[in-house]
């Protein structure tokens, strides 16, 4: 248990475990990134992949939002696509376009050719960055490790980049289900080992990003994704850290995602927080769920929306305040800072 000098548990870990905390903890997905001038200053000299490969830079960028915003958790600076590189895929980030994989995986031969990964050697710099960050962070600010969910990582491996309809991924699912399941099993092993290694290196919680899973029907989620996500969460169960399960556009999948696993379930902004919490059950914690675009609203409107989420949480232990998805690059930093203060002050005002 992370305990401060005062003997109180870190608010983030308390909420993840549904234990009472004096404040609602708050952090932001993509809190390290282009909306911060100090991040852009580093990015001016280094590519995204260079930052990820240099533990000193990755650690620095991880700590920037902690210093600037006073958030209650740090998230390791890395990317969900990094494990694909030692598996044998050629990954680059094209400015203005996003990730691109030069040799996407479509055939049985290409799936067979994928390598398994030893995180200690193949992803060593990421694990080193975990250690560096932990040395800098105080006990009140835990470090979250992360990975993509097998489904979301598979969509990049198969499509070769962002994709509107996930045509190639669904084609593999429907035409070659055995091949699909083989690929997802392999990814589940790689991602589970990677997350376990992050925890061994010092990560105090893990988040699994299933960002594009909302593209699937409930039936397809059950058949093609849930068994793998469940296996991943089972692999992580013995690590002794809270597990956060996050997706976008998941109104129709919440019960299934909760069934797959996670002490904490991420909610996006489309569902009122209290209704989402009711659906997944009060025996889980929830994380969310401000619309990232609300950070562009005038301050009174932003305040109204933040307060509405806190009111819906009702002071019940087990709410981690976050956005419903990642911060956008154009976001005004002052507005982000204002949300941190609003969330922290809410408890002090007696709710
Ligand atoms: O602060 C943090 O949240 C930690 C760092 C982090 C990054 N990527 C760094 C990054 C995290 C948690 C991720 C996760 C990630 N990466 C996801 C899941 C979360 C989500 O947003 O749904 C996904 C789908 C990816 C894949 C990815 N990486 C895409 C689609 C892109 C391009 C889109 C974009 O925002 O530019 C990236 C690039 C990326 N990864 C950036 C950052 C800060 C921006 C690129 C830059 O600095 O040039």
mmCIF file of C-alpha atoms and ligand atoms in Angstrom:
data_model
loop_
_atom_site.group_PDB
_atom_site.id
_atom_site.type_symbol
_atom_site.label_atom_id
_atom_site.label_comp_id
_atom_site.label_asym_id
_atom_site.label_seq_id
_atom_site.Cartn_x
_atom_site.Cartn_y
_atom_site.Cartn_z
ATOM 1 C CA UNK A 1 0.000 0.000 0.000
ATOM 2 C CA UNK A 2 1.390 3.432 -0.928
ATOM 3 C CA UNK A 3 1.293 5.461 2.259
ATOM 4 C CA UNK A 4 2.357 9.081 2.732
ATOM 5 C CA UNK A 5 4.272 10.421 5.709
ATOM 6 C CA UNK A 6 0.897 11.264 7.224
ATOM 7 C CA UNK A 7 -0.108 7.624 6.970
ATOM 8 C CA UNK A 8 -2.897 8.207 4.479
ATOM 9 C CA UNK A 9 -3.255 6.122 1.369
ATOM 10 C CA UNK A 10 -2.740 7.759 -2.054
ATOM 11 C CA UNK A 11 -6.211 8.957 -3.215
ATOM 12 C CA UNK A 12 -5.850 7.184 -6.576
ATOM 13 C CA UNK A 13 -5.155 3.790 -4.948
ATOM 14 C CA UNK A 14 -7.883 4.334 -2.345
ATOM 15 C CA UNK A 15 -10.461 5.037 -5.053
ATOM 16 C CA UNK A 16 -9.282 2.116 -7.204
ATOM 17 C CA UNK A 17 -9.883 -0.112 -4.182
ATOM 18 C CA UNK A 18 -13.213 1.596 -3.360
ATOM 19 C CA UNK A 19 -11.832 2.859 -0.067
ATOM 20 C CA UNK A 20 -12.690 6.355 1.220
ATOM 21 C CA UNK A 21 -10.352 9.184 0.327
ATOM 22 C CA UNK A 22 -10.371 12.862 1.383
ATOM 23 C CA UNK A 23 -10.426 13.958 -2.269
ATOM 24 C CA UNK A 24 -11.633 12.453 -5.524
ATOM 25 C CA UNK A 25 -8.432 11.592 -7.409
ATOM 26 C CA UNK A 26 -8.027 12.985 -10.912
ATOM 27 C CA UNK A 27 -5.690 12.261 -13.823
ATOM 28 C CA UNK A 28 -6.088 12.523 -17.582
ATOM 29 C CA UNK A 29 -5.582 10.039 -20.355
ATOM 30 C CA UNK A 30 -2.862 11.415 -22.666
ATOM 31 C CA UNK A 31 -1.888 13.896 -19.949
ATOM 32 C CA UNK A 32 1.647 13.948 -21.356
ATOM 33 C CA UNK A 33 1.461 15.329 -24.847
ATOM 34 C CA UNK A 34 1.349 18.115 -27.345
ATOM 35 C CA UNK A 35 -0.981 20.440 -25.400
ATOM 36 C CA UNK A 36 1.972 21.014 -22.985
ATOM 37 C CA UNK A 37 4.649 23.471 -24.182
ATOM 38 C CA UNK A 38 7.319 21.570 -22.228
ATOM 39 C CA UNK A 39 6.392 18.379 -24.142
ATOM 40 C CA UNK A 40 6.511 20.193 -27.486
ATOM 41 C CA UNK A 41 9.972 21.501 -26.535
ATOM 42 C CA UNK A 42 11.258 17.927 -26.190
ATOM 43 C CA UNK A 43 9.328 16.728 -29.274
ATOM 44 C CA UNK A 44 11.012 19.487 -31.309
ATOM 45 C CA UNK A 45 14.274 17.556 -30.969
ATOM 46 C CA UNK A 46 13.107 13.932 -30.665
ATOM 47 C CA UNK A 47 10.575 11.696 -32.393
ATOM 48 C CA UNK A 48 7.913 9.890 -30.393
ATOM 49 C CA UNK A 49 9.778 6.588 -30.772
ATOM 50 C CA UNK A 50 13.053 8.208 -29.664
ATOM 51 C CA UNK A 51 11.397 9.504 -26.509
ATOM 52 C CA UNK A 52 10.037 6.012 -25.799
ATOM 53 C CA UNK A 53 13.494 4.486 -26.372
ATOM 54 C CA UNK A 54 15.270 6.933 -24.045
ATOM 55 C CA UNK A 55 14.368 6.247 -20.380
ATOM 56 C CA UNK A 56 15.554 9.725 -19.286
ATOM 57 C CA UNK A 57 13.289 11.469 -21.820
ATOM 58 C CA UNK A 58 10.329 9.144 -21.243
ATOM 59 C CA UNK A 59 10.622 9.710 -17.492
ATOM 60 C CA UNK A 60 10.857 13.486 -17.924
ATOM 61 C CA UNK A 61 7.795 13.605 -20.165
ATOM 62 C CA UNK A 62 5.861 11.359 -17.742
ATOM 63 C CA UNK A 63 6.596 13.780 -14.896
ATOM 64 C CA UNK A 64 5.713 16.994 -16.800
ATOM 65 C CA UNK A 65 1.932 16.830 -16.237
ATOM 66 C CA UNK A 66 2.414 15.820 -12.596
ATOM 67 C CA UNK A 67 4.402 18.995 -11.990
ATOM 68 C CA UNK A 68 2.238 21.245 -14.124
ATOM 69 C CA UNK A 69 -1.224 20.027 -13.146
ATOM 70 C CA UNK A 70 -0.985 18.436 -9.703
ATOM 71 C CA UNK A 71 -2.751 15.263 -10.883
ATOM 72 C CA UNK A 72 -3.109 12.278 -8.538
ATOM 73 C CA UNK A 73 -1.420 9.711 -10.786
ATOM 74 C CA UNK A 74 1.297 9.585 -13.424
ATOM 75 C CA UNK A 75 0.923 7.456 -16.548
ATOM 76 C CA UNK A 76 4.075 6.089 -18.053
ATOM 77 C CA UNK A 77 5.018 7.735 -21.335
ATOM 78 C CA UNK A 78 5.015 4.979 -23.941
ATOM 79 C CA UNK A 79 2.617 3.784 -26.628
ATOM 80 C CA UNK A 80 0.306 0.804 -26.951
ATOM 81 C CA UNK A 81 1.986 -0.117 -30.245
ATOM 82 C CA UNK A 82 5.557 -0.481 -28.905
ATOM 83 C CA UNK A 83 5.324 -4.262 -28.262
ATOM 84 C CA UNK A 84 4.569 -4.792 -31.962
ATOM 85 C CA UNK A 85 8.145 -3.793 -32.845
ATOM 86 C CA UNK A 86 9.946 -6.745 -31.185
ATOM 87 C CA UNK A 87 7.161 -8.976 -32.547
ATOM 88 C CA UNK A 88 8.527 -8.118 -35.985
ATOM 89 C CA UNK A 89 6.377 -5.232 -37.223
ATOM 90 C CA UNK A 90 7.789 -2.060 -38.767
ATOM 91 C CA UNK A 91 6.234 0.818 -36.823
ATOM 92 C CA UNK A 92 6.519 4.512 -37.568
ATOM 93 C CA UNK A 93 4.505 7.566 -36.568
ATOM 94 C CA UNK A 94 3.698 9.809 -39.497
ATOM 95 C CA UNK A 95 3.056 13.394 -38.499
ATOM 96 C CA UNK A 96 -0.559 14.414 -38.996
ATOM 97 C CA UNK A 97 -1.563 10.810 -39.763
ATOM 98 C CA UNK A 98 -0.706 8.706 -36.752
ATOM 99 C CA UNK A 99 0.860 5.278 -36.532
ATOM 100 C CA UNK A 100 1.734 3.272 -39.632
ATOM 101 C CA UNK A 101 2.865 -0.347 -39.855
ATOM 102 C CA UNK A 102 4.864 -1.187 -42.988
ATOM 103 C CA UNK A 103 4.172 -4.925 -42.918
ATOM 104 C CA UNK A 104 0.617 -5.465 -41.600
ATOM 105 C CA UNK A 105 -0.394 -8.977 -40.580
ATOM 106 C CA UNK A 106 -3.087 -10.473 -42.819
ATOM 107 C CA UNK A 107 -2.147 -14.096 -43.604
ATOM 108 C CA UNK A 108 -1.521 -17.271 -41.610
ATOM 109 C CA UNK A 109 2.160 -17.161 -42.623
ATOM 110 C CA UNK A 110 2.451 -13.605 -41.302
ATOM 111 C CA UNK A 111 0.855 -14.559 -37.978
ATOM 112 C CA UNK A 112 3.194 -17.567 -37.692
ATOM 113 C CA UNK A 113 6.210 -15.333 -38.351
ATOM 114 C CA UNK A 114 5.430 -13.071 -35.357
ATOM 115 C CA UNK A 115 7.902 -13.397 -32.508
ATOM 116 C CA UNK A 116 7.103 -13.635 -28.815
ATOM 117 C CA UNK A 117 8.624 -10.942 -26.661
ATOM 118 C CA UNK A 118 10.911 -10.903 -23.641
ATOM 119 C CA UNK A 119 10.071 -7.544 -22.049
ATOM 120 C CA UNK A 120 13.358 -7.369 -20.113
ATOM 121 C CA UNK A 121 15.437 -7.375 -23.281
ATOM 122 C CA UNK A 122 12.994 -6.296 -25.992
ATOM 123 C CA UNK A 123 11.280 -3.453 -24.117
ATOM 124 C CA UNK A 124 14.033 -2.670 -21.619
ATOM 125 C CA UNK A 125 13.985 1.145 -21.983
ATOM 126 C CA UNK A 126 10.272 1.264 -21.058
ATOM 127 C CA UNK A 127 10.945 -0.738 -17.894
ATOM 128 C CA UNK A 128 13.931 1.457 -17.069
ATOM 129 C CA UNK A 129 11.725 4.543 -17.429
ATOM 130 C CA UNK A 130 9.321 3.019 -14.868
ATOM 131 C CA UNK A 131 12.178 2.812 -12.358
ATOM 132 C CA UNK A 132 13.326 6.387 -13.052
ATOM 133 C CA UNK A 133 9.806 7.789 -12.654
ATOM 134 C CA UNK A 134 9.196 5.897 -9.407
ATOM 135 C CA UNK A 135 12.342 7.418 -7.918
ATOM 136 C CA UNK A 136 10.989 10.916 -8.612
ATOM 137 C CA UNK A 137 7.370 10.475 -7.533
ATOM 138 C CA UNK A 138 6.167 10.934 -3.977
ATOM 139 C CA UNK A 139 3.919 8.356 -2.288
ATOM 140 C CA UNK A 140 0.758 10.367 -3.012
ATOM 141 C CA UNK A 141 1.226 10.004 -6.788
ATOM 142 C CA UNK A 142 1.223 6.402 -8.027
ATOM 143 C CA UNK A 143 2.521 5.407 -11.453
ATOM 144 C CA UNK A 144 0.143 3.698 -13.880
ATOM 145 C CA UNK A 145 1.605 1.229 -16.372
ATOM 146 C CA UNK A 146 -0.408 0.370 -19.466
ATOM 147 C CA UNK A 147 -0.851 -1.699 -22.570
ATOM 148 C CA UNK A 148 -3.383 -1.932 -25.350
ATOM 149 C CA UNK A 149 -5.985 -4.674 -25.140
ATOM 150 C CA UNK A 150 -5.407 -7.608 -27.512
ATOM 151 C CA UNK A 151 -8.269 -6.446 -29.756
ATOM 152 C CA UNK A 152 -7.167 -2.822 -30.164
ATOM 153 C CA UNK A 153 -3.512 -3.757 -30.718
ATOM 154 C CA UNK A 154 -4.599 -6.424 -33.243
ATOM 155 C CA UNK A 155 -6.547 -3.834 -35.238
ATOM 156 C CA UNK A 156 -3.348 -1.800 -35.750
ATOM 157 C CA UNK A 157 -1.306 -4.911 -36.573
ATOM 158 C CA UNK A 158 -3.878 -5.984 -39.167
ATOM 159 C CA UNK A 159 -5.001 -2.643 -40.626
ATOM 160 C CA UNK A 160 -1.500 -1.144 -40.644
ATOM 161 C CA UNK A 161 -2.786 2.157 -39.252
ATOM 162 C CA UNK A 162 -5.911 3.936 -38.070
ATOM 163 C CA UNK A 163 -9.017 2.623 -39.795
ATOM 164 C CA UNK A 164 -12.583 3.801 -39.936
ATOM 165 C CA UNK A 165 -14.374 0.506 -40.487
ATOM 166 C CA UNK A 166 -11.788 -2.055 -39.303
ATOM 167 C CA UNK A 167 -12.446 -3.826 -42.569
ATOM 168 C CA UNK A 168 -9.369 -6.090 -42.588
ATOM 169 C CA UNK A 169 -9.714 -6.962 -38.904
ATOM 170 C CA UNK A 170 -13.350 -7.937 -39.255
ATOM 171 C CA UNK A 171 -12.565 -9.771 -42.476
ATOM 172 C CA UNK A 172 -10.065 -11.946 -40.579
ATOM 173 C CA UNK A 173 -12.571 -12.472 -37.746
ATOM 174 C CA UNK A 174 -15.339 -13.577 -40.067
ATOM 175 C CA UNK A 175 -13.285 -15.439 -42.723
ATOM 176 C CA UNK A 176 -10.527 -16.990 -40.670
ATOM 177 C CA UNK A 177 -11.696 -17.146 -37.051
ATOM 178 C CA UNK A 178 -8.994 -19.649 -36.060
ATOM 179 C CA UNK A 179 -6.295 -17.346 -37.359
ATOM 180 C CA UNK A 180 -7.918 -14.416 -35.520
ATOM 181 C CA UNK A 181 -7.924 -16.358 -32.263
ATOM 182 C CA UNK A 182 -4.302 -17.428 -32.756
ATOM 183 C CA UNK A 183 -3.226 -13.814 -33.276
ATOM 184 C CA UNK A 184 -5.212 -12.610 -30.251
ATOM 185 C CA UNK A 185 -3.814 -15.384 -28.040
ATOM 186 C CA UNK A 186 -0.282 -14.439 -29.026
ATOM 187 C CA UNK A 187 -0.964 -10.761 -28.320
ATOM 188 C CA UNK A 188 -2.554 -11.660 -24.980
ATOM 189 C CA UNK A 189 0.651 -13.445 -23.934
ATOM 190 C CA UNK A 190 2.900 -10.599 -25.094
ATOM 191 C CA UNK A 191 0.771 -7.860 -23.505
ATOM 192 C CA UNK A 192 0.314 -9.788 -20.255
ATOM 193 C CA UNK A 193 4.067 -10.371 -19.928
ATOM 194 C CA UNK A 194 4.732 -6.713 -20.705
ATOM 195 C CA UNK A 195 2.272 -5.478 -18.061
ATOM 196 C CA UNK A 196 3.641 -7.928 -15.491
ATOM 197 C CA UNK A 197 7.157 -6.629 -16.232
ATOM 198 C CA UNK A 198 5.975 -3.029 -15.787
ATOM 199 C CA UNK A 199 4.550 -3.932 -12.374
ATOM 200 C CA UNK A 200 7.766 -5.757 -11.426
ATOM 201 C CA UNK A 201 9.672 -2.585 -12.411
ATOM 202 C CA UNK A 202 7.472 -0.461 -10.126
ATOM 203 C CA UNK A 203 4.134 0.385 -11.795
ATOM 204 C CA UNK A 204 1.463 0.586 -9.069
ATOM 205 C CA UNK A 205 -1.605 0.100 -11.274
ATOM 206 C CA UNK A 206 -2.233 -0.988 -14.846
ATOM 207 C CA UNK A 207 -4.625 0.288 -17.468
ATOM 208 C CA UNK A 208 -5.679 -1.774 -20.473
ATOM 209 C CA UNK A 209 -6.750 0.439 -23.400
ATOM 210 C CA UNK A 210 -9.376 -1.168 -25.631
ATOM 211 C CA UNK A 211 -9.903 2.083 -27.475
ATOM 212 C CA UNK A 212 -11.642 0.794 -30.613
ATOM 213 C CA UNK A 213 -13.720 -2.031 -29.151
ATOM 214 C CA UNK A 214 -16.878 0.071 -29.405
ATOM 215 C CA UNK A 215 -16.824 -0.749 -33.143
ATOM 216 C CA UNK A 216 -18.010 -4.277 -32.379
ATOM 217 C CA UNK A 217 -21.492 -5.570 -31.722
ATOM 218 C CA UNK A 218 -22.112 -7.174 -28.364
ATOM 219 C CA UNK A 219 -22.261 -10.615 -29.997
ATOM 220 C CA UNK A 220 -18.939 -10.139 -31.787
ATOM 221 C CA UNK A 221 -17.341 -8.859 -28.575
ATOM 222 C CA UNK A 222 -18.481 -12.003 -26.773
ATOM 223 C CA UNK A 223 -17.177 -14.361 -29.471
ATOM 224 C CA UNK A 224 -14.001 -12.713 -30.695
ATOM 225 C CA UNK A 225 -12.699 -10.493 -27.890
ATOM 226 C CA UNK A 226 -14.008 -11.337 -24.429
ATOM 227 C CA UNK A 227 -12.149 -14.678 -24.051
ATOM 228 C CA UNK A 228 -8.842 -12.944 -24.782
ATOM 229 C CA UNK A 229 -9.474 -9.882 -22.627
ATOM 230 C CA UNK A 230 -10.553 -12.173 -19.804
ATOM 231 C CA UNK A 231 -7.354 -14.222 -20.178
ATOM 232 C CA UNK A 232 -5.319 -11.016 -20.040
ATOM 233 C CA UNK A 233 -7.062 -9.813 -16.872
ATOM 234 C CA UNK A 234 -6.666 -13.250 -15.279
ATOM 235 C CA UNK A 235 -2.943 -13.125 -16.067
ATOM 236 C CA UNK A 236 -2.780 -9.776 -14.236
ATOM 237 C CA UNK A 237 -4.897 -10.833 -11.254
ATOM 238 C CA UNK A 238 -1.979 -12.049 -9.162
ATOM 239 C CA UNK A 239 0.117 -8.910 -9.560
ATOM 240 C CA UNK A 240 -1.464 -7.174 -6.577
ATOM 241 C CA UNK A 241 -2.182 -3.879 -8.357
ATOM 242 C CA UNK A 242 -5.522 -2.404 -9.464
ATOM 243 C CA UNK A 243 -6.454 -3.118 -13.067
ATOM 244 C CA UNK A 244 -8.308 -0.481 -15.108
ATOM 245 C CA UNK A 245 -10.289 -1.604 -18.153
ATOM 246 C CA UNK A 246 -10.963 1.212 -20.600
ATOM 247 C CA UNK A 247 -12.874 1.498 -23.866
ATOM 248 C CA UNK A 248 -14.666 4.125 -25.975
ATOM 249 C CA UNK A 249 -18.212 3.932 -27.347
ATOM 250 C CA UNK A 250 -18.888 0.982 -25.065
ATOM 251 C CA UNK A 251 -22.441 1.709 -23.861
ATOM 252 C CA UNK A 252 -23.559 -1.636 -25.318
ATOM 253 C CA UNK A 253 -20.523 -3.509 -23.952
ATOM 254 C CA UNK A 254 -20.180 -2.336 -20.345
ATOM 255 C CA UNK A 255 -21.473 -5.514 -18.703
ATOM 256 C CA UNK A 256 -19.313 -7.679 -20.973
ATOM 257 C CA UNK A 257 -16.201 -5.600 -20.339
ATOM 258 C CA UNK A 258 -16.803 -5.832 -16.599
ATOM 259 C CA UNK A 259 -17.185 -9.592 -17.018
ATOM 260 C CA UNK A 260 -13.823 -9.701 -18.835
ATOM 261 C CA UNK A 261 -12.196 -8.075 -15.826
ATOM 262 C CA UNK A 262 -10.835 -5.040 -14.017
ATOM 263 C CA UNK A 263 -11.359 -3.524 -10.574
ATOM 264 C CA UNK A 264 -11.948 -0.199 -12.329
ATOM 265 C CA UNK A 265 -14.028 0.230 -15.488
ATOM 266 C CA UNK A 266 -13.542 3.281 -17.713
ATOM 267 C CA UNK A 267 -16.656 5.132 -18.859
ATOM 268 C CA UNK A 268 -16.698 7.485 -21.812
ATOM 269 C CA UNK A 269 -18.751 10.709 -21.851
ATOM 270 C CA UNK A 270 -21.733 9.275 -23.697
ATOM 271 C CA UNK A 271 -23.224 7.615 -20.615
ATOM 272 C CA UNK A 272 -24.142 9.442 -17.375
ATOM 273 C CA UNK A 273 -21.639 8.258 -14.767
ATOM 274 C CA UNK A 274 -24.247 7.053 -12.264
ATOM 275 C CA UNK A 275 -26.064 5.007 -14.899
ATOM 276 C CA UNK A 276 -22.817 3.411 -16.102
ATOM 277 C CA UNK A 277 -21.825 2.613 -12.517
ATOM 278 C CA UNK A 278 -25.220 1.045 -11.848
ATOM 279 C CA UNK A 279 -24.804 -1.161 -14.933
ATOM 280 C CA UNK A 280 -21.344 -2.517 -14.102
ATOM 281 C CA UNK A 281 -22.226 -2.946 -10.434
ATOM 282 C CA UNK A 282 -21.266 -1.177 -7.244
ATOM 283 C CA UNK A 283 -18.587 -3.785 -6.568
ATOM 284 C CA UNK A 284 -16.411 -2.071 -9.193
ATOM 285 C CA UNK A 285 -14.783 1.324 -9.221
ATOM 286 C CA UNK A 286 -15.334 3.659 -12.183
ATOM 287 C CA UNK A 287 -13.086 6.070 -14.030
ATOM 288 C CA UNK A 288 -14.318 8.999 -16.087
ATOM 289 C CA UNK A 289 -16.044 10.615 -17.740
ATOM 290 C CA UNK A 290 -15.752 14.231 -18.930
ATOM 291 C CA UNK A 291 -15.973 14.815 -22.689
ATOM 292 C CA UNK A 292 -12.419 15.871 -23.732
ATOM 293 C CA UNK A 293 -14.014 18.621 -25.841
ATOM 294 C CA UNK A 294 -15.666 20.093 -22.710
ATOM 295 C CA UNK A 295 -12.160 21.413 -21.902
ATOM 296 C CA UNK A 296 -12.778 23.946 -24.704
ATOM 297 C CA UNK A 297 -16.032 25.221 -23.133
ATOM 298 C CA UNK A 298 -16.231 28.542 -21.249
ATOM 299 C CA UNK A 299 -15.214 28.061 -17.611
ATOM 300 C CA UNK A 300 -18.753 28.228 -16.110
ATOM 301 C CA UNK A 301 -19.936 25.536 -18.532
ATOM 302 C CA UNK A 302 -16.844 23.401 -17.832
ATOM 303 C CA UNK A 303 -17.457 23.827 -14.086
ATOM 304 C CA UNK A 304 -21.094 22.778 -14.508
ATOM 305 C CA UNK A 305 -20.080 19.607 -16.328
ATOM 306 C CA UNK A 306 -17.354 18.644 -13.844
ATOM 307 C CA UNK A 307 -19.726 19.213 -10.931
ATOM 308 C CA UNK A 308 -22.438 17.156 -12.610
ATOM 309 C CA UNK A 309 -20.064 14.154 -12.829
ATOM 310 C CA UNK A 310 -19.019 14.554 -9.183
ATOM 311 C CA UNK A 311 -22.660 14.823 -8.106
ATOM 312 C CA UNK A 312 -23.492 11.631 -9.993
ATOM 313 C CA UNK A 313 -20.589 9.859 -8.240
ATOM 314 C CA UNK A 314 -22.283 11.007 -5.028
ATOM 315 C CA UNK A 315 -19.164 10.842 -2.868
ATOM 316 C CA UNK A 316 -19.259 7.055 -3.027
ATOM 317 C CA UNK A 317 -15.764 5.557 -2.652
ATOM 318 C CA UNK A 318 -14.551 4.248 -5.985
ATOM 319 C CA UNK A 319 -14.623 7.179 -8.414
ATOM 320 C CA UNK A 320 -11.453 8.227 -10.259
ATOM 321 C CA UNK A 321 -12.092 11.433 -12.199
ATOM 322 C CA UNK A 322 -10.793 11.393 -15.778
ATOM 323 C CA UNK A 323 -11.861 12.258 -19.288
ATOM 324 C CA UNK A 324 -13.917 9.858 -21.389
ATOM 325 C CA UNK A 325 -10.945 9.650 -23.814
ATOM 326 C CA UNK A 326 -7.565 11.344 -24.259
ATOM 327 C CA UNK A 327 -6.784 15.061 -24.072
ATOM 328 C CA UNK A 328 -6.723 16.697 -27.502
ATOM 329 C CA UNK A 329 -3.495 18.440 -28.608
ATOM 330 C CA UNK A 330 -5.141 21.902 -28.867
ATOM 331 C CA UNK A 331 -6.504 21.839 -25.282
ATOM 332 C CA UNK A 332 -5.827 24.994 -23.201
ATOM 333 C CA UNK A 333 -3.637 23.975 -20.237
ATOM 334 C CA UNK A 334 -5.376 26.450 -17.890
ATOM 335 C CA UNK A 335 -8.667 24.650 -18.406
ATOM 336 C CA UNK A 336 -7.068 21.303 -17.522
ATOM 337 C CA UNK A 337 -5.566 22.829 -14.406
ATOM 338 C CA UNK A 338 -8.994 24.284 -13.530
ATOM 339 C CA UNK A 339 -10.535 20.801 -13.655
ATOM 340 C CA UNK A 340 -7.919 19.425 -11.242
ATOM 341 C CA UNK A 341 -8.694 22.237 -8.797
ATOM 342 C CA UNK A 342 -12.465 21.848 -9.196
ATOM 343 C CA UNK A 343 -12.296 18.128 -8.482
ATOM 344 C CA UNK A 344 -10.013 18.578 -5.480
ATOM 345 C CA UNK A 345 -12.024 21.476 -4.037
ATOM 346 C CA UNK A 346 -15.336 19.671 -4.409
ATOM 347 C CA UNK A 347 -14.797 17.488 -1.325
ATOM 348 C CA UNK A 348 -13.519 20.446 0.694
ATOM 349 C CA UNK A 349 -16.802 22.250 -0.011
ATOM 350 C CA UNK A 350 -18.693 19.447 1.684
ATOM 351 C CA UNK A 351 -20.021 18.138 -1.670
HETATM 352 O O1 LIG B 1 0.121 10.657 -21.307
HETATM 353 C C1 LIG B 1 -0.233 9.505 -21.622
HETATM 354 O O2 LIG B 1 -1.425 9.162 -21.665
HETATM 355 C C2 LIG B 1 0.835 8.442 -21.832
HETATM 356 C C3 LIG B 1 1.274 8.216 -23.154
HETATM 357 C C4 LIG B 1 0.419 7.513 -24.208
HETATM 358 C C5 LIG B 1 0.698 7.675 -25.578
HETATM 359 N N1 LIG B 1 -0.088 6.817 -26.283
HETATM 360 C C6 LIG B 1 1.718 8.570 -26.154
HETATM 361 C C7 LIG B 1 1.435 9.138 -27.496
HETATM 362 C C8 LIG B 1 -0.617 6.578 -24.095
HETATM 363 C C9 LIG B 1 -1.348 6.076 -22.860
HETATM 364 C C10 LIG B 1 -0.925 6.142 -25.419
HETATM 365 C C11 LIG B 1 -1.940 5.101 -25.723
HETATM 366 C C12 LIG B 1 -2.365 4.916 -27.114
HETATM 367 N N2 LIG B 1 -1.610 4.982 -28.252
HETATM 368 C C13 LIG B 1 -3.669 4.529 -27.487
HETATM 369 C C14 LIG B 1 -4.783 4.235 -26.535
HETATM 370 C C15 LIG B 1 -5.362 5.466 -25.967
HETATM 371 C C16 LIG B 1 -6.303 6.193 -26.846
HETATM 372 O O3 LIG B 1 -6.069 7.387 -27.069
HETATM 373 O O4 LIG B 1 -7.289 5.584 -27.256
HETATM 374 C C17 LIG B 1 -3.705 4.428 -28.895
HETATM 375 C C18 LIG B 1 -4.909 4.075 -29.736
HETATM 376 C C19 LIG B 1 -2.397 4.700 -29.365
HETATM 377 C C20 LIG B 1 -1.905 4.659 -30.763
HETATM 378 C C21 LIG B 1 -1.477 5.998 -31.196
HETATM 379 N N3 LIG B 1 -0.328 6.634 -30.774
HETATM 380 C C22 LIG B 1 -2.143 6.859 -32.095
HETATM 381 C C23 LIG B 1 -3.475 6.556 -32.785
HETATM 382 C C24 LIG B 1 -1.360 8.005 -32.217
HETATM 383 C C25 LIG B 1 -1.568 9.154 -33.159
HETATM 384 C C26 LIG B 1 -2.676 10.036 -32.732
HETATM 385 C C27 LIG B 1 -2.154 11.234 -32.009
HETATM 386 O O5 LIG B 1 -2.686 11.548 -30.925
HETATM 387 O O6 LIG B 1 -1.256 11.865 -32.557
HETATM 388 C C28 LIG B 1 -0.254 7.866 -31.342
HETATM 389 C C29 LIG B 1 0.803 8.863 -31.110
HETATM 390 C C30 LIG B 1 1.032 9.280 -29.684
HETATM 391 N N4 LIG B 1 1.202 8.423 -28.640
HETATM 392 C C31 LIG B 1 1.183 10.612 -29.211
HETATM 393 C C32 LIG B 1 1.441 10.525 -27.842
HETATM 394 C C33 LIG B 1 1.705 11.659 -26.886
HETATM 395 C C34 LIG B 1 1.110 11.889 -30.033
HETATM 396 C C35 LIG B 1 2.217 11.940 -30.980
HETATM 397 C C36 LIG B 1 3.291 12.971 -30.851
HETATM 398 O O7 LIG B 1 3.743 13.472 -29.814
HETATM 399 O O8 LIG B 1 3.762 13.250 -31.946
#
